Structures are given as C-alpha cells and as structure tokens.
Coordinates of C-alpha atoms in Angstrom, one line a residue:
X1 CA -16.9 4.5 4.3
X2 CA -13.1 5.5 4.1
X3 CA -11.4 6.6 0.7
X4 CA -8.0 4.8 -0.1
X5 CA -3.8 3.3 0.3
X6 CA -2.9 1.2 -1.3
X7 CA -2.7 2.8 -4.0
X8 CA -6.1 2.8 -3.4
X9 CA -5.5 4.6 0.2
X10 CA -7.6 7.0 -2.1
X11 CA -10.3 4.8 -1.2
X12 CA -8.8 2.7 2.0
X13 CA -6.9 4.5 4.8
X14 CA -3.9 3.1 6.4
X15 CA -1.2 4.0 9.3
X16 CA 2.0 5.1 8.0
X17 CA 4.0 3.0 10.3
X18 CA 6.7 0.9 8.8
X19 CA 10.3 -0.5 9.8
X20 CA 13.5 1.5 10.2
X21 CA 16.7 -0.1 8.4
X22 CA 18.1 -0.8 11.3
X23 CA 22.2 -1.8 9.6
X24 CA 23.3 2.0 8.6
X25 CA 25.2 2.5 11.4
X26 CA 27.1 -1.2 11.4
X27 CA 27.7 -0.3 7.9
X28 CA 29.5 3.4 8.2
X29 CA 31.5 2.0 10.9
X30 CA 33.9 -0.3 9.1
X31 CA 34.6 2.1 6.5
X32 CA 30.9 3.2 5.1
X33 CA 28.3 1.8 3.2
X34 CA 28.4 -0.1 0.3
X35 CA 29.3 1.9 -3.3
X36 CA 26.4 3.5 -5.3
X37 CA 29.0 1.8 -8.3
X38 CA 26.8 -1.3 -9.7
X39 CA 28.8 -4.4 -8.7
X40 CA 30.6 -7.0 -10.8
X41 CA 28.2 -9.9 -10.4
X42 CA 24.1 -8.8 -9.9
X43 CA 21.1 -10.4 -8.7
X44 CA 20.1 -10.4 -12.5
X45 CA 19.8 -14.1 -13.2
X46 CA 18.7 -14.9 -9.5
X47 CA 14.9 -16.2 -9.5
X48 CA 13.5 -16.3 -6.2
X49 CA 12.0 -19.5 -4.7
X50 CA 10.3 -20.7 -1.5
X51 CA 13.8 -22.9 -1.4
X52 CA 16.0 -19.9 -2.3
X53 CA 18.6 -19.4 0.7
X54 CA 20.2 -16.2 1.9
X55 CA 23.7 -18.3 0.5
X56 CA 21.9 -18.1 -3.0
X57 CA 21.9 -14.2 -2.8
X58 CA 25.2 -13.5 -1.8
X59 CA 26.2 -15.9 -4.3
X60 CA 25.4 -13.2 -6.4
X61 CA 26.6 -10.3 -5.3
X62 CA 30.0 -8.4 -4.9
X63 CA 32.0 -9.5 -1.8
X64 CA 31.8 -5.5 -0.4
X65 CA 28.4 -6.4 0.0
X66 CA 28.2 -9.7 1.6
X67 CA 30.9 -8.3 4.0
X68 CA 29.0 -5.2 4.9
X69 CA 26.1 -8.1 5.7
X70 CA 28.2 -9.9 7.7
X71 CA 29.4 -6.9 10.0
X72 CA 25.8 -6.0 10.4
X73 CA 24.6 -9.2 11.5
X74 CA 27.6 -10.6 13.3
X75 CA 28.8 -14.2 12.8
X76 CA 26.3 -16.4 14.3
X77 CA 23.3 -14.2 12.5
X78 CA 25.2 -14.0 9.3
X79 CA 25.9 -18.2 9.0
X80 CA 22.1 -18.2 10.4
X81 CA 21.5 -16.1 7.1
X82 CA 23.2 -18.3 4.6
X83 CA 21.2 -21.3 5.4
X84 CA 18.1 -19.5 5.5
X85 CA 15.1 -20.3 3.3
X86 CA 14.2 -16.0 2.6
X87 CA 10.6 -16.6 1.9
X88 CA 9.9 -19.0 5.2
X89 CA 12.5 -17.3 7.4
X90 CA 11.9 -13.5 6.8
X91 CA 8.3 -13.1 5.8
X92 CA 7.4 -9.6 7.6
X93 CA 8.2 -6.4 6.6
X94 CA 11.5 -4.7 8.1
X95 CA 13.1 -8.4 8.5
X96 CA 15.4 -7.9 5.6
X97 CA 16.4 -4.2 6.2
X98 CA 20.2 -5.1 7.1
X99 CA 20.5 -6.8 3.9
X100 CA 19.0 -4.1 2.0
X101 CA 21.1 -1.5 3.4
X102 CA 24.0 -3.4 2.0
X103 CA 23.2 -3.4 -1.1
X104 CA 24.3 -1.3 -4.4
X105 CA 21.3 0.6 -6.3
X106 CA 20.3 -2.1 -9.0
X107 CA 21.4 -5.0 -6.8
X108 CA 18.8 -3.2 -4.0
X109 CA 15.6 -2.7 -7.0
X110 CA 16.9 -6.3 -8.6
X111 CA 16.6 -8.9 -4.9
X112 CA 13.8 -6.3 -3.3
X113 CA 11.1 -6.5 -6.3
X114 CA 11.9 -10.1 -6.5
X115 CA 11.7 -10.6 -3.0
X116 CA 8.2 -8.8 -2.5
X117 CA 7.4 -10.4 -6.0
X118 CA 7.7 -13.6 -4.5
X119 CA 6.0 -13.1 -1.5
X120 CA 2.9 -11.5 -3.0
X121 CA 2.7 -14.5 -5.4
X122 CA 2.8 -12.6 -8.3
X123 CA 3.5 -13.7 -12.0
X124 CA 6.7 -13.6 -13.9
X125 CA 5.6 -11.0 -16.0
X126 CA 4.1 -8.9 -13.3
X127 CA 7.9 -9.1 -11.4
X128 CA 9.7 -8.0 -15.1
X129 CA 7.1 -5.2 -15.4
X130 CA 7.7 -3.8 -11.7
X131 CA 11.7 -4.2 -11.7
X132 CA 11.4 -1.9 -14.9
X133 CA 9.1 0.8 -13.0
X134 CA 11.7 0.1 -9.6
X135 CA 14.4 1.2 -12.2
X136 CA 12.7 4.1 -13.2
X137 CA 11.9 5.1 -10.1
X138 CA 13.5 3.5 -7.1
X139 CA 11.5 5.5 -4.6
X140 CA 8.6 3.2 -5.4
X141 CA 10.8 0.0 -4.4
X142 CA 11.3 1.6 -0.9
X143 CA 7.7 2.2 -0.4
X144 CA 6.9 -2.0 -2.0
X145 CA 9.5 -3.1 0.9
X146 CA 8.0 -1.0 3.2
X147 CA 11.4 0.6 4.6
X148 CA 10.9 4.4 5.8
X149 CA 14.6 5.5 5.7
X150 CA 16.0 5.0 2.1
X151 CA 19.4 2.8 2.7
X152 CA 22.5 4.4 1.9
X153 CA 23.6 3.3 -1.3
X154 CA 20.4 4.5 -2.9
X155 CA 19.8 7.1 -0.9
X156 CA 20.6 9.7 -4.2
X157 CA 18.2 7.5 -6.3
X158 CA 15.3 7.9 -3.9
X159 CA 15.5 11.5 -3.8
X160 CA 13.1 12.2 -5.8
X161 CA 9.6 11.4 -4.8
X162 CA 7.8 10.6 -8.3
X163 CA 4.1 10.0 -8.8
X164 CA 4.0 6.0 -9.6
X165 CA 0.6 4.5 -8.2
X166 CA -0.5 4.5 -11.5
X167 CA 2.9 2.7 -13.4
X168 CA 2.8 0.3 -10.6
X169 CA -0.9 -1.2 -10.6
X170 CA -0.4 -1.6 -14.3
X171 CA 1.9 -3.8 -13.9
X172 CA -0.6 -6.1 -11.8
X173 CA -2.3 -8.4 -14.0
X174 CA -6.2 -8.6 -13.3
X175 CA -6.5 -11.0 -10.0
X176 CA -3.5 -9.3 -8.6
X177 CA -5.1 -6.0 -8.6
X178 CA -8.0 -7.5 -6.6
X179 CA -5.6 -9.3 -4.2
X180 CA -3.8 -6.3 -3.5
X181 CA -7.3 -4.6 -3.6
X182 CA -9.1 -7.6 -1.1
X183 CA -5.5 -6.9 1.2
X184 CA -5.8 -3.1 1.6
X185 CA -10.1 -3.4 2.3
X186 CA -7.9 -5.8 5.1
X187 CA -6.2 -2.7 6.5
X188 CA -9.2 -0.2 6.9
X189 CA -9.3 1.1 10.3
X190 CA -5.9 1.3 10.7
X191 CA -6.0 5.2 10.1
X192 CA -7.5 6.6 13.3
X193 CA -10.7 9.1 12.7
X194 CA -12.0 10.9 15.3
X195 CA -16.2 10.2 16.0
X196 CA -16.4 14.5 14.8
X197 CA -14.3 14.3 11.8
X198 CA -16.5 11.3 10.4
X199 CA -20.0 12.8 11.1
X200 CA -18.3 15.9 9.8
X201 CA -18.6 13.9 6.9
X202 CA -22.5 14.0 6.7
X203 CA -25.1 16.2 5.7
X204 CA -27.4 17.5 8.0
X205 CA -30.1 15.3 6.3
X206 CA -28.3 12.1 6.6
X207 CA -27.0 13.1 10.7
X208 CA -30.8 13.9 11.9
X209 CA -31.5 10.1 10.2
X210 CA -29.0 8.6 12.3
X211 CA -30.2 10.1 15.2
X212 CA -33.7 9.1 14.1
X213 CA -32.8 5.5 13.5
X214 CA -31.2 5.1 17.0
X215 CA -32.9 6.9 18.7
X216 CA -29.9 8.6 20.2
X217 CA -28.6 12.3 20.6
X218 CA -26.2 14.1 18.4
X219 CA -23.1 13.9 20.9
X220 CA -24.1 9.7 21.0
X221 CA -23.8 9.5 17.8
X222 CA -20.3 11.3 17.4
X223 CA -19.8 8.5 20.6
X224 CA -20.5 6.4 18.1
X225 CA -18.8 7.0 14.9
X226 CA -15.5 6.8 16.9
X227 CA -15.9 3.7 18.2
X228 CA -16.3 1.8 14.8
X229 CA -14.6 1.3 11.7
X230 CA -14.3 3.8 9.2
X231 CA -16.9 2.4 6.8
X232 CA -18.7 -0.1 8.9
X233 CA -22.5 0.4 8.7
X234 CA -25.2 -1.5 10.2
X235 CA -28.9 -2.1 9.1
X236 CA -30.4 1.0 10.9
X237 CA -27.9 3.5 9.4
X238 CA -28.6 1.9 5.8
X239 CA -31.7 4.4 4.7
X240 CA -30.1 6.8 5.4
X241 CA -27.7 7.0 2.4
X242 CA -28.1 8.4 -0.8
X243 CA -26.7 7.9 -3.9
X244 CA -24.0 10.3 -3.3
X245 CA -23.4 9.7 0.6
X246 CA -20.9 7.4 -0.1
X247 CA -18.1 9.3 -2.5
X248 CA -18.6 12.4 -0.3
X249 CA -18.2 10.9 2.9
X250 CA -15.0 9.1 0.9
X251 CA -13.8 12.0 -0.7
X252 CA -13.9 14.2 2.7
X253 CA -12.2 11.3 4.5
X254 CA -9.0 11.6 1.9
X255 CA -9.2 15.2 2.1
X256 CA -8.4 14.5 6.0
X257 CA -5.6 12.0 5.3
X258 CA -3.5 14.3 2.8
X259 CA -4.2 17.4 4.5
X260 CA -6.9 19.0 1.8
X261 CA -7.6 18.2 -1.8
X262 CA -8.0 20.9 -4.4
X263 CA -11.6 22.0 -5.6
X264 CA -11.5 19.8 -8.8
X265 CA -10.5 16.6 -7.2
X266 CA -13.5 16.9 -4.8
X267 CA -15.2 17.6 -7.8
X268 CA -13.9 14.6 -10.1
X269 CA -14.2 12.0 -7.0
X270 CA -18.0 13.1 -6.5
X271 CA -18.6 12.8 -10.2
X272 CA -16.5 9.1 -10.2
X273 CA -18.4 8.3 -7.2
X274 CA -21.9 9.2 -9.0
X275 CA -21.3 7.0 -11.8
X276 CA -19.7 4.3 -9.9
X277 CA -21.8 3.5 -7.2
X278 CA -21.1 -0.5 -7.3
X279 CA -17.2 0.5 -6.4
X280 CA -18.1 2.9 -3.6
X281 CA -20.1 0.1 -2.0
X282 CA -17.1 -1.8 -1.4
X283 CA -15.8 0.3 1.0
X284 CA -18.8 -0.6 3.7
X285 CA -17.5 -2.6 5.9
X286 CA -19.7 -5.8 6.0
X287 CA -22.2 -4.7 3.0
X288 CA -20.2 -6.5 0.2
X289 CA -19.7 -9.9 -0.4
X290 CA -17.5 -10.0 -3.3
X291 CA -18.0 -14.1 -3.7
X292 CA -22.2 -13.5 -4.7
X293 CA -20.5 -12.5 -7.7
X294 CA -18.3 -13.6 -10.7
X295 CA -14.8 -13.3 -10.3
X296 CA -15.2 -11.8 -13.9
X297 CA -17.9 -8.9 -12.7
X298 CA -15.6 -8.5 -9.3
X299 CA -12.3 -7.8 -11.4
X300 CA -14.7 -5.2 -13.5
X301 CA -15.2 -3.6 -10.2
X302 CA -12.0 -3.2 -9.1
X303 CA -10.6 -2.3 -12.4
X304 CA -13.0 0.0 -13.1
X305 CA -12.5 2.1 -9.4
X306 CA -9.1 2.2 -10.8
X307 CA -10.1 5.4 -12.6
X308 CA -10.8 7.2 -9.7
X309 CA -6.3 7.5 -8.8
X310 CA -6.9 10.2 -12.4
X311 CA -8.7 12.3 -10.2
X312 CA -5.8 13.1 -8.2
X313 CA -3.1 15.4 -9.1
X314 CA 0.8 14.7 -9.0
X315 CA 1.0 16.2 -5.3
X316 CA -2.1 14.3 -4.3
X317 CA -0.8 11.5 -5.4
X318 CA 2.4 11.4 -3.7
X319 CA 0.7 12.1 -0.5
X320 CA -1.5 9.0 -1.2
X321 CA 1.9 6.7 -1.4
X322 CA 3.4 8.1 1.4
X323 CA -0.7 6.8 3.3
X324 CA -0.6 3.6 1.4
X325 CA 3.3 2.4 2.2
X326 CA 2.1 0.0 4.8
X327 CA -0.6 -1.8 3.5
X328 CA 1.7 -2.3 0.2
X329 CA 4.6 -3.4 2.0
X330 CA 2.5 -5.7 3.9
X331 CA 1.0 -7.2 0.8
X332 CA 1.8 -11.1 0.9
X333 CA 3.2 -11.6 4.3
X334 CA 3.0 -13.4 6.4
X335 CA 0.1 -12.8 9.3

C-alpha cells in the first residue's frame, strides 16, 4: 500500500540508487571532454537494432568523440566495443556511461533515447515523441538512462531540473504505459519503510483491527509491518480497510518519500483515491490479478491513475523523478 516512481513513484516507491559515469576523468585528461558544439555527422539517421554494433555508432559520430571513447576504454575494451551487439552486450543500466560521457548534447539525447527506446521495446513513434521531450529537456534523458552525474558535455543542458513526468508518459502509447506501469509495481519494496512509519499510516480504527485479526500486540504489529512489503496484505488484514484506507495510507507514504506534501495535494490524492478505488487496489501487493481482466478494462485502469501525477505540484513533481530514476532507467533490461 505504497504511493509511486516511476512516474508513478507517486503510487510505487523506489531506491534512488543508480550508476556513476564512471569516463569523466579519462576524458579531462587528454585534453577535456568532448565540445558542447553539435558535431558534423549525428546519430540522426542511426535506427537501433538488436544487430546494431558499437562500430555502427561511431560510424556516426565526430572523430573527437570516438577518440575520447577510445581513451576511456583503452584498446582492447574499445575494439571489444566496435564489434559489440549494444542491445545483447550492454543491457543494464550504467553499462554505457563511458560512451555517454563522450558524447556532444544532441548526439548524447539522439543514441540514449534510442538506446533505452530499444530496449524497452517501444514503438517508433513513441522513440520520435521522447527524443523531442529529451530535446526539450535533457534532464529527463539522464534520469531514462538512469546516470546520476550529468556527463560533461551536457552538463549546462541538465541544469535545469524541469517537471516532465507528465510530457514523458504521453509519449507512451497505451500498452507501454502498462508495461512501464506492470515494471515499477516490479520495484515496490525497494524504498525501505520502517514497521512505525507504515502503521503511522493507519487510523486508530483500522490498527485496533489488526491487532484484533491477529491476535497480536501493538509493538508485534509495528514487528510486523517492517518486515513485509509496502503494500502486501494478507486475508486477515483485508476487513479491516475502508474505502479510503488505501489513498491515505498511499498518500502518507509519498508524503514520506518527498519529504511532506502540501495541504491540497493530500487533499486532491484523497479525493482521486475516493473516486478511483479500482487504481488504488493495484498497489496491494498480491490482491490484483490484472490477467482476470481485459487488457482493454486494465489499460482503463492504468490510464485513468494517470490523473492522480495533476495532483502534484511542480516541486512535488520533481521530487517524484528524482524517487522514480531507477525503476525508469531499469525499464527493459535485462534481469
């Protein structure tokens, strides 16, 4: 019973753990990192492929950049590159950081939306739509690779944290959303509650119930709450919720995770969470089986919980990226 990342980290918590680009420092020593000047050849006409090679990239891209590769990775690693296959060879996140940190700002948006484009399996027309909003707002490309430290070259262009949660799920098309959606319920659990901060969570009504339906005392049950998942539930605990249990424990649980949320987004969430009860159901863990229903009447569901991200205000939101980086990044790789 968490509210989320992803974007939906409003609804699904997550760690914000992700890979450091680990080629800075081979790049500033022979003679800096690559130019913030777009290059003469770009990664424009490139279309990634399970069969594209690392050769294919650099293929399109300015020498300065394929050198700066090569000092970072060293010979043997860099002919090892060429005659990679990206999508088989480099599947997790961080595995491509050297190469990113080589690269000039729209070369960097161009290959990493492709690249994470590719790997999540998403349509052509979802790719165009997202290398527009990484344009826009190249922030949001660092948080889709998930790479914490902004390489060099776009390092200006990432200075600015914008709201985009919103811009970038509309570029999903209708069973990506759910995919991205089924991937960050994946991640719940990751963000670490404490057994006192979830029954915190509770009214008094809903604790004495628990304690009642386990016959257990109030510190066993704070024993308890620690020791599960954020939103797992078993058939005891199940009276014990009420219409609204579910959006306040959820709304409290965000208010944790971004460090407070103003009086009218408690507000807002509540109200969403009143109205939507089918969406706030999907975050207990084990109580929803989305295949007893229509794919149809599932993408309904998840589309509709999309309304909930309006709630949120600009600050809130980017809070809510900075939660959700991980599961995003991780979104199509490789397990």
């Amino acid at each position: 019973m968490v509210a989320s990342r992803s974007m939906f980290r409003i609804l699904f918590v997550f760690a914000i753990a992700v890979a450091v680009v680990g080629a800075l420092a081979a790049c500033d020593l022979i003679g800096g990192a690559p130019s913030t000047e777009q290059p003469a050849v770009n990664l424009e006409s490139l279309a990634m492929s399970t069969s594209t090679t690392g050769q294919d990239v650099l293929n399109h891209v300015s020498e300065a950049e394929a050198d700066c590769l090569n000092s970072a990775l060293g010979d043997d690693d860099y002919n090892a590159f060429l005659e990679a296959e990206l999508l088989t060879m480099y599947g997790q996140v961080g595995d491509l950081d050297p190469l990113y940190a080589c690269l000039t700002g729209d070369n960097f948006v161009l290959f990493g939306i492709d690249f994470a484009a590719a790997r999540g399996g998403l349509a052509e027309t979802s790719r165009d739509c997202l290398i527009g909003l990484g344009r826009d707002h190249p922030d949001a490309v660092v948080t889709i690779l998930g790479i914490e430290t902004p390489p060099a070259a776009v390092t200006e262009l990432t200075s600015m944290e914008h709201a985009y949660t919103l811009e970038l799920f509309d570029c999903l098309n209708a069973e990506e959303k759910v995919g991205l959606t089924v991937h960050l319920w994946a991640e719940v659990g990751a963000y670490q509650f404490t057994g006192e901060q979830l029954v915190a969570g509770f009214n008094e009504q809903e604790i004495t119930c628990f304690m009642d339906s386990f016959g257990i005392t109030r510190e066993q049950l704070v024993a308890l709450m620690g020791s599960r998942l954020p939103g797992q539930t078993s058939s005891e605990a199940v009276p014990c919720f009420t219409d609204e249990t579910l959006g306040r424990l959820s709304t409290h649980m965000l208010s944790i995770q971004l460090g407070g949320l103003t009086d009218e987004t408690n507000s807002c969430i509540l109200a969403f969470s009143l109205d939507h009860p089918h969406f706030f159901e999907l975050l207990r863990v084990g109580a929803f089986d989305s295949s007893v229903m229509s794919q149809e009447e599932f993408i309904e569901i998840v589309n509709d919980g999309q309304q909930v991200l309006h709630c949120l205000n600009d600050d809130e939101l980017r809070l809510m990226q900075r939660s959700a980086a991980v599961g995003i990044a991780s979104f199509g790789t490789a397990s």
